[in-house]
Coordinates of C-alpha atoms in Angstrom, one line a residue:
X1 CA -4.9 -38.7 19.0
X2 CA -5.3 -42.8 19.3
X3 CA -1.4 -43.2 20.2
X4 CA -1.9 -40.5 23.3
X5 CA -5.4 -41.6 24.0
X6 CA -3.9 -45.3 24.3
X7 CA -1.1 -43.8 27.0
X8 CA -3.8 -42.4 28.8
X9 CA -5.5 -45.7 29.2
X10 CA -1.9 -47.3 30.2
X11 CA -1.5 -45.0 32.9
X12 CA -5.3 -45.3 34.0
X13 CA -4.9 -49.1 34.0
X14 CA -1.7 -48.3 36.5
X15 CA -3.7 -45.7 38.7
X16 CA -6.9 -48.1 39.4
X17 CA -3.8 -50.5 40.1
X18 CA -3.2 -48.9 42.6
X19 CA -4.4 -49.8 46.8
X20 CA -7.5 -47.5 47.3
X21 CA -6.7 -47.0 51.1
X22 CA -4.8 -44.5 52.4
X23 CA -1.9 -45.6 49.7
X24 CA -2.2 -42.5 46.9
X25 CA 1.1 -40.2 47.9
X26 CA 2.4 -37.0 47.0
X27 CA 5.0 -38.9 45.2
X28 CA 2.5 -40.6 43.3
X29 CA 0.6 -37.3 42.4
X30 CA 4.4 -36.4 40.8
X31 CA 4.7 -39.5 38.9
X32 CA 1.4 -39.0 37.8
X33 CA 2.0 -35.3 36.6
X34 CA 5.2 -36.5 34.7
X35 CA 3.0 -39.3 32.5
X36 CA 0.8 -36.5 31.8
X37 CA 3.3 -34.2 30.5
X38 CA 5.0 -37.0 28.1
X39 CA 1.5 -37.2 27.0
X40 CA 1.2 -33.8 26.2
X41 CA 4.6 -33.9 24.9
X42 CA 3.1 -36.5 22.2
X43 CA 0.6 -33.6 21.3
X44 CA 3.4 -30.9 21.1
X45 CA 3.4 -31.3 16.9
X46 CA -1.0 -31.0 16.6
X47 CA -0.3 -28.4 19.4
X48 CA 2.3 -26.8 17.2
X49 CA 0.0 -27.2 14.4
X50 CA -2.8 -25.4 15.9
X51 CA -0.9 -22.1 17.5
X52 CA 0.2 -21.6 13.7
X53 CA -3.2 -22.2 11.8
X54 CA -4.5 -19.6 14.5
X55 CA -2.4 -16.8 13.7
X56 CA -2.5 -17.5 10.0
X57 CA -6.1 -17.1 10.5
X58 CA -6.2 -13.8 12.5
X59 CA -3.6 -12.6 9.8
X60 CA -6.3 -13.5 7.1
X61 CA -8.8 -12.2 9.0
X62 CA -6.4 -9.1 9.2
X63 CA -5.7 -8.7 5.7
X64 CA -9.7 -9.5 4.2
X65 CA -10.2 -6.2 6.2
X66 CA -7.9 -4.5 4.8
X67 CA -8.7 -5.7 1.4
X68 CA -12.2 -4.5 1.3
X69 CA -11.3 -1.3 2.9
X70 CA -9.0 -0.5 0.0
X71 CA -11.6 -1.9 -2.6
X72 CA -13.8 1.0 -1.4
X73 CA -11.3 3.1 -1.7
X74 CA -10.1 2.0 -5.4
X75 CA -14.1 2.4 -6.0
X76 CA -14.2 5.8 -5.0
X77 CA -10.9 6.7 -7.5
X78 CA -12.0 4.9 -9.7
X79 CA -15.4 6.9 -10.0
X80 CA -14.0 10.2 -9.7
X81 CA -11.3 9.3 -12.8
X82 CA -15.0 8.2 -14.6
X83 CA -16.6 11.6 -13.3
X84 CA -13.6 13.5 -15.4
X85 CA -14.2 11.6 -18.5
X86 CA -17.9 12.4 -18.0
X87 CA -16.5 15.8 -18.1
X88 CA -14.7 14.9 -21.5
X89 CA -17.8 13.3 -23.0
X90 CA -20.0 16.8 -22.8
X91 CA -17.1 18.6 -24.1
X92 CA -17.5 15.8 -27.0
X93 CA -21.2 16.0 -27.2
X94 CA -20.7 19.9 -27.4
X95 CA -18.2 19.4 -29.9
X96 CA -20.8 17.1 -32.0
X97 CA -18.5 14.6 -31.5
X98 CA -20.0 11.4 -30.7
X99 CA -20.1 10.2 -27.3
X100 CA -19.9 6.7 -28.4
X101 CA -16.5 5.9 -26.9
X102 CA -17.8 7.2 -23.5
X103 CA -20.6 4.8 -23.5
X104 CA -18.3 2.2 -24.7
X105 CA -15.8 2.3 -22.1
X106 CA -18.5 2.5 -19.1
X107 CA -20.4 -1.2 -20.6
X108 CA -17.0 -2.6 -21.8
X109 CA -16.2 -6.1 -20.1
X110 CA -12.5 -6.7 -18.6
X111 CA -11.0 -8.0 -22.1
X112 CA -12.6 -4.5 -23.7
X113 CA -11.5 -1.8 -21.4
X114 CA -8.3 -1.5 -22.4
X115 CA -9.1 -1.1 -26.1
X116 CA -11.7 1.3 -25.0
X117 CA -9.2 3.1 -23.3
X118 CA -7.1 3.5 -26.5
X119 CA -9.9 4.1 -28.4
X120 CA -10.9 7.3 -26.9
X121 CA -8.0 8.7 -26.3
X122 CA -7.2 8.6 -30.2
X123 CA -10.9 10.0 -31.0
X124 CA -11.0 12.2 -28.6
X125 CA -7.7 13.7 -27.7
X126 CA -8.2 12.5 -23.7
X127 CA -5.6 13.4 -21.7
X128 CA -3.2 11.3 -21.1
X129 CA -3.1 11.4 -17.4
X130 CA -6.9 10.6 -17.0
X131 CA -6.4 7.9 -18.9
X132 CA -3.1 6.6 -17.1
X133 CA -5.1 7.2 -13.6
X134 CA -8.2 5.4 -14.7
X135 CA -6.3 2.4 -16.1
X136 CA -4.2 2.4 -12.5
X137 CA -7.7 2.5 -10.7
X138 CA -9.2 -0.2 -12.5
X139 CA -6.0 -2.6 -12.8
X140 CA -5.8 -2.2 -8.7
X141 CA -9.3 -2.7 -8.0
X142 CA -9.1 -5.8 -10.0
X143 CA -5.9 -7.0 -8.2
X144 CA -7.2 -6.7 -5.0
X145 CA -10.9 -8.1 -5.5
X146 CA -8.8 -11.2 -6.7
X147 CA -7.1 -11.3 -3.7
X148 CA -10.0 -10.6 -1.6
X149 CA -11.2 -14.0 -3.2
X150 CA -8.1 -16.0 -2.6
X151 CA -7.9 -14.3 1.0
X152 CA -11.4 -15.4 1.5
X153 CA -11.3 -19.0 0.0
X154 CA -7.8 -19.8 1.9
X155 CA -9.7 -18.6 5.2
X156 CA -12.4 -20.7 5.0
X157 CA -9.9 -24.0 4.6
X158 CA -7.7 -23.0 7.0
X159 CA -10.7 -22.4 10.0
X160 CA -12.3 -25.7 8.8
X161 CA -8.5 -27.5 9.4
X162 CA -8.3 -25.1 12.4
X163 CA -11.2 -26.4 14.4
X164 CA -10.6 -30.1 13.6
X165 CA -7.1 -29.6 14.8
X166 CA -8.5 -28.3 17.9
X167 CA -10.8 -30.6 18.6
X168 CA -8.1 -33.7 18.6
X169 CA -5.8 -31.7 21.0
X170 CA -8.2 -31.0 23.4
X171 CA -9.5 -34.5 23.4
X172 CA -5.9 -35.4 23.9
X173 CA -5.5 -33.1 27.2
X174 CA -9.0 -34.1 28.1
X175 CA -7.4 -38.0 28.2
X176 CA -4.2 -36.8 29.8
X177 CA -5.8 -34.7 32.6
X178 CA -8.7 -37.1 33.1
X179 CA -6.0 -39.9 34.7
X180 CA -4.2 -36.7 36.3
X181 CA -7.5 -35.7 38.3
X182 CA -8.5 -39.1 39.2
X183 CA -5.2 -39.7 41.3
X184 CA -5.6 -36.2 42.8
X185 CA -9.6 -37.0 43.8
X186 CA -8.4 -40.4 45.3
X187 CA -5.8 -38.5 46.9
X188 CA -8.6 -36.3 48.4
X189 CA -10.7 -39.3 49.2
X190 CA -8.1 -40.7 51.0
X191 CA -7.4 -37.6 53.1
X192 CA -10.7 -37.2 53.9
X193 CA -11.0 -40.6 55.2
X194 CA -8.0 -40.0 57.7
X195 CA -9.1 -37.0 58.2
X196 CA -12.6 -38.6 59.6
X197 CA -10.5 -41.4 61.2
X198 CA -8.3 -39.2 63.3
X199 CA -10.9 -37.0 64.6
X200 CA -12.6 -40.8 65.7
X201 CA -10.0 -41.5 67.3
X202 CA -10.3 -38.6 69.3
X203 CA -13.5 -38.6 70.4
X204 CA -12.9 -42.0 71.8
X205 CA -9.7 -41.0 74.0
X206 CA -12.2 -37.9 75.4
X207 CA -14.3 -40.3 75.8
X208 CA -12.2 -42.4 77.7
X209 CA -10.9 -39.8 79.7
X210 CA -14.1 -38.8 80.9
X211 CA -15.0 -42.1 82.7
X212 CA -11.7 -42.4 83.9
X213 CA -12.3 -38.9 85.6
X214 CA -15.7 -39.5 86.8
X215 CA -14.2 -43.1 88.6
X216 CA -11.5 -40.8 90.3
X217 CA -14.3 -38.7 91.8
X218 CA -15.9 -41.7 93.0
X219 CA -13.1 -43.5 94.6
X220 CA -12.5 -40.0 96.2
X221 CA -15.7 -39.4 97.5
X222 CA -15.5 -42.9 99.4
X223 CA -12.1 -42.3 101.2
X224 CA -12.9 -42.8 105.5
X225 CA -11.7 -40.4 108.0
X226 CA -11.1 -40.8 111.6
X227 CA -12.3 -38.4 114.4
X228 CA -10.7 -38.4 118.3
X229 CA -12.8 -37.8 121.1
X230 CA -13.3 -34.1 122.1
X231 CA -11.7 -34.8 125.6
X232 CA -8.3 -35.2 123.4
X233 CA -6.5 -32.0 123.6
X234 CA -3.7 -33.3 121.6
X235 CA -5.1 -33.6 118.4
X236 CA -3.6 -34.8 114.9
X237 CA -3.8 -33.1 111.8
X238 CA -5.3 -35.6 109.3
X239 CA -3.6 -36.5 106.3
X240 CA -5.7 -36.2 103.0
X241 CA -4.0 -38.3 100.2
X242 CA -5.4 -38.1 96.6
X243 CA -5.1 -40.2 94.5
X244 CA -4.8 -38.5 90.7
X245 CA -5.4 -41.2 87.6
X246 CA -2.5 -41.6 85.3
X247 CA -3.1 -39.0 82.0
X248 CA -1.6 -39.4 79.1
X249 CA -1.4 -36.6 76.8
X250 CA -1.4 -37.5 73.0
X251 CA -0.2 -34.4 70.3
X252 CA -2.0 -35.0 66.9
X253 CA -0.1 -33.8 64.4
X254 CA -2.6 -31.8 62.0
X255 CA -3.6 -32.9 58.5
X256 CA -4.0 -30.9 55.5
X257 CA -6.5 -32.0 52.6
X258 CA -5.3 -31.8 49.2
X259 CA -8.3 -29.8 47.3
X260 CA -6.2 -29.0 44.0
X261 CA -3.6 -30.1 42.1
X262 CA -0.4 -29.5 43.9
X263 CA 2.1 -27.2 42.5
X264 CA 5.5 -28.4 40.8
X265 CA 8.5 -28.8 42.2
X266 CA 10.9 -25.5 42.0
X267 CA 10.9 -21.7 41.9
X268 CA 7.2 -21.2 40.8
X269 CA 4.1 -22.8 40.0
X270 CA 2.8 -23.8 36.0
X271 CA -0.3 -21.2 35.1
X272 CA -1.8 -23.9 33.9
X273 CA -2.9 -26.6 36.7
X274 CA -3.0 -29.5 34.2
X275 CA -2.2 -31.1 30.8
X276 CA -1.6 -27.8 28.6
X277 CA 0.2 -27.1 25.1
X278 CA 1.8 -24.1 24.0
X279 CA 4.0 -22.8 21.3
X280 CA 6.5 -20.1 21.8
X281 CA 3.7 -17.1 20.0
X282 CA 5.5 -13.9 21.1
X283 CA 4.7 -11.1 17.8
X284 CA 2.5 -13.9 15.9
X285 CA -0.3 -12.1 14.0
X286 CA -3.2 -11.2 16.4
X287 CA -6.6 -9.7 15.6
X288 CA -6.9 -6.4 14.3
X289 CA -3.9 -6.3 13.4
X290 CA -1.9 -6.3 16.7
X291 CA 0.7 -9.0 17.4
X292 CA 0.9 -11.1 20.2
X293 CA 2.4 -10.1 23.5
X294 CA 1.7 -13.1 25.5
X295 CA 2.0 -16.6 25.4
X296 CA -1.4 -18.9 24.4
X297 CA -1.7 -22.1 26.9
X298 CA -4.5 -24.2 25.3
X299 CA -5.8 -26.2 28.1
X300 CA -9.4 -28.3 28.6
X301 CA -12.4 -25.7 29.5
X302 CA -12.3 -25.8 33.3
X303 CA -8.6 -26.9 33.6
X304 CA -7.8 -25.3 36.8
X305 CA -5.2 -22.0 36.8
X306 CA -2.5 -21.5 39.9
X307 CA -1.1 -17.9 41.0
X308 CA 2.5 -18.5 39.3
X309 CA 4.1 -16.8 42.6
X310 CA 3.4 -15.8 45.8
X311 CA 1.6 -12.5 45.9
X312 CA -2.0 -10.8 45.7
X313 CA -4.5 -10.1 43.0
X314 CA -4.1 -6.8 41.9
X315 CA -7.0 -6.3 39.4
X316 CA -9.9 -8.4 38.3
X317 CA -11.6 -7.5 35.5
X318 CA -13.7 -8.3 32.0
X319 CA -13.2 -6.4 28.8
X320 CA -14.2 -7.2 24.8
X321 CA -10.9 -8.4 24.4
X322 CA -9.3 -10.3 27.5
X323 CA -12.8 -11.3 28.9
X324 CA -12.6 -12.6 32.5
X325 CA -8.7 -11.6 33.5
X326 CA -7.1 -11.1 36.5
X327 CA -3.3 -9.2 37.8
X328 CA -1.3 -10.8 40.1
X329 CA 2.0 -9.0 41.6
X330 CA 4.4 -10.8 42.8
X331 CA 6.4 -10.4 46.3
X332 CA 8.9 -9.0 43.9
X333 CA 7.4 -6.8 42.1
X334 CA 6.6 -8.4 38.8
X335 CA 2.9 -8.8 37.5
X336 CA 1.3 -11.9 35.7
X337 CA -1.9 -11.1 33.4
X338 CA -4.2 -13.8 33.2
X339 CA -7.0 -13.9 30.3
X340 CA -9.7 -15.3 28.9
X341 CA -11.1 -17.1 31.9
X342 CA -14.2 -19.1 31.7
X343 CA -14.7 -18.0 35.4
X344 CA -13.2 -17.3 39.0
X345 CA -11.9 -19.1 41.8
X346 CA -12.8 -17.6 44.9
X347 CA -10.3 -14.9 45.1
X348 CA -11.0 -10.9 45.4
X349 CA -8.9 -7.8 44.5
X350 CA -6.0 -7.5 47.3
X351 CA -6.4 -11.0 48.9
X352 CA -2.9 -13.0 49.3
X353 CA -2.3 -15.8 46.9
X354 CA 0.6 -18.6 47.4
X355 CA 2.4 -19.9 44.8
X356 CA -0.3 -22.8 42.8
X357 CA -3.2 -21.4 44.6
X358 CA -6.1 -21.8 42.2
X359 CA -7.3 -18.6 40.7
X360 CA -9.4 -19.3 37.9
X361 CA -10.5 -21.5 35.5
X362 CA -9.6 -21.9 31.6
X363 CA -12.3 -20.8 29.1
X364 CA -12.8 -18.7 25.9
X365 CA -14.4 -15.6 27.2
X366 CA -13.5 -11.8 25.4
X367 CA -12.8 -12.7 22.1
X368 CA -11.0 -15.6 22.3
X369 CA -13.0 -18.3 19.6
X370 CA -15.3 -20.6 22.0
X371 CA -13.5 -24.0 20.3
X372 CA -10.5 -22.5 21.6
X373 CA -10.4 -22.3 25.2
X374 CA -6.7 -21.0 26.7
X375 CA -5.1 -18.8 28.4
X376 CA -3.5 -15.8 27.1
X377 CA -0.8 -15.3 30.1
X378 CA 1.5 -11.9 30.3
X379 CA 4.8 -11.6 31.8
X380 CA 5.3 -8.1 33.1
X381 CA 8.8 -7.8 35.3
X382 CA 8.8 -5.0 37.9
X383 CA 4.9 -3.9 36.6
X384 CA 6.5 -2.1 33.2
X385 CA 6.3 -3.1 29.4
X386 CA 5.5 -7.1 29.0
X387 CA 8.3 -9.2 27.4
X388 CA 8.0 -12.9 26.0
X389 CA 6.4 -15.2 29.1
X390 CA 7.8 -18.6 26.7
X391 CA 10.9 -19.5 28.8
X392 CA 9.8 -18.7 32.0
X393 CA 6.6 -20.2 31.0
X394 CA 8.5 -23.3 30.1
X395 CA 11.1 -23.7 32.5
X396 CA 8.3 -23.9 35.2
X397 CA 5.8 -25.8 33.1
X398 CA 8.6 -28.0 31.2

């Protein structure tokens, strides 16, 4: 974390460097993006790190379920093999045999139930299979409460490494998107200041063209004329001459403020809008058991995320599971499934989005761990089945 957080500084130090007039450039927006993905690729190992301790946590998490759902069962087999040897011990009683093995086997510790086992089927002529099944019961209820243990211990390390890993690759994106946005705010800034320039500049040639129209009507209104006699029958039309003032016609070309990150170069636009690590997770373990069908792009909360493609919002929605999400279909016919948002941009169901428009931002919503804000992204060609998003994901997002 110290060796990126020190290449975020050395790229800060070279971004206040630079002239804070009207000097920021598109270009320098691109060089700025490229310093912030080397940064991120300095993370790609603790980003690595993290998408693995996830799923290995979610398959724990998976498994400890399981576990204790087959404990209860192995309880309930194991109670009705006892119930039949309950069964045995009245037949003993009956017999005035002593139900002293019974007893014994029901209080007898882990190191004495095996003995008791062969104990009473020699006294009492038990049949075998009871016995077989009861020792089967008890030896898988034991091997699985052991397990449950060792599930249980190894979860609690691995969520306690988990969220420490997490919190150094955030900070790290944090550092590498924080000298990002600053170029892209001065950008702004600086757009907005020849913005307020231009429309200046303006005002003062109406301005000017105003007096110079009213001192045209005044020389106008001064011009003499000359009137004959009314004994002249000849008479000669009068010239009028007017005199216009020179105009000069100016065409402003219009200028367009930068609000957002602008998209990459190339045939679509990264989901993510900022410094972001992911790990190609396609079938990795998921929650209740399912496996992933997306690809996880762990991102600073807020981080901004672009429409991938030109094309409209399709659905927006929030569910248990993907929270805040949104469809966009492309021109072409293939949909994008964006999840987990901590909120919306200002977008509604059926309104046109170009490629890198800003849709949303990142969070943790559904259920999605809130130290863990990303973005579970879908790849859906043609609107059918999704496939694995990783290499388009990374061809666009590098």
């Amino acid at each position: 974390m110290r060796r990126v957080s020190r290449m975020a500084a050395g790229v800060l130090v070279l971004s206040v460097a630079l002239p804070a007039v009207a000097q920021v450039t598109d270009d320098d927006i691109d060089r700025a993006r490229s310093e912030v993905n080397e940064m991120v690729a300095e993370s790609q190992e603790l980003g690595d790190q993290v998408q693995a301790a996830y799923a290995r946590q979610l398959e724990l998490e998976h498994e400890i379920g399981t576990l204790e759902q087959s404990i209860d069962y192995a309880r309930l087999q194991l109670a009705d093999a006892e119930q039949r040897l309950e069964e045995v011990a009245v037949e003993l009683y009956m017999g005035s045999t002593s139900v002293a093995p019974i007893a014994l086997l029901f209080n007898a510790t882990d190191d004495e139930y095996e003995a008791s086992l062969e104990y009473l089927r020699e006294v009492s002529g038990t049949e075998d299979e009871v016995i077989d099944q009861l020792r089967a019961f008890r030896s898988e209820l034991d091997r699985q409460t052991s397990r449950l243990a060792d599930a249980a211990a190894e979860q609690e390390v691995v969520s306690a490494e988990l969220e420490l890993l997490v919190t150094d690759l955030t900070e790290d994106l944090a550092a590498a998107q924080l000298v990002y946005d600053q170029l892209v705010e001065q950008q702004r800034q600086e757009e907005e200041e020849r913005r307020r320039q231009e429309e200046e500049r303006r005002r003062q040639e109406e301005e000017a063209r105003r007096r110079a129209e009213e001192e045209a009507r005044r020389a106008t209104s001064t011009t003499t004329t000359t009137t004959l006699p009314p004994s002249t029958t000849t008479s000669t039309p009068g010239a009028t001459t007017t005199t216009d003032p020179d105009s000069t016609t100016t065409t402003i070309s219009a200028t367009t403020t930068t609000t957002a990150p602008p998209p990459p170069s190339g045939n679509g636009a990264c989901p993510v809008a900022g410094a972001v690590s992911f790990s190609d997770t396609w079938g990795a373990p998921r929650s209740g058991g399912r496996t992933h069908e997306g690809v996880d792009m762990i991102a600073a909360r807020g981080t901004p995320l672009a429409a991938i493609y030109d094309g409209r919002i399709r659905r927006i929605s929030t569910g248990t599971l993907g929270g805040k999400s949104l469809w966009i279909r492309a021109d072409n016919g293939d949909e994008f499934y964006y999840a987990h948002l901590d909120d919306y941009a200002n977008i509604s169901v059926g309104q046109r989005v170009s490629e890198g428009e800003i849709v949303g931002y990142n969070g943790s919503t559904g259920n999605a761990p809130s130290w863990l804000p990303h973005l579970h992204f879908e790849f859906h060609p043609g609107g059918g089945a999704a496939v694995n998003p990783y290499p388009l994901v990374k061809s666009i997002c590098g």
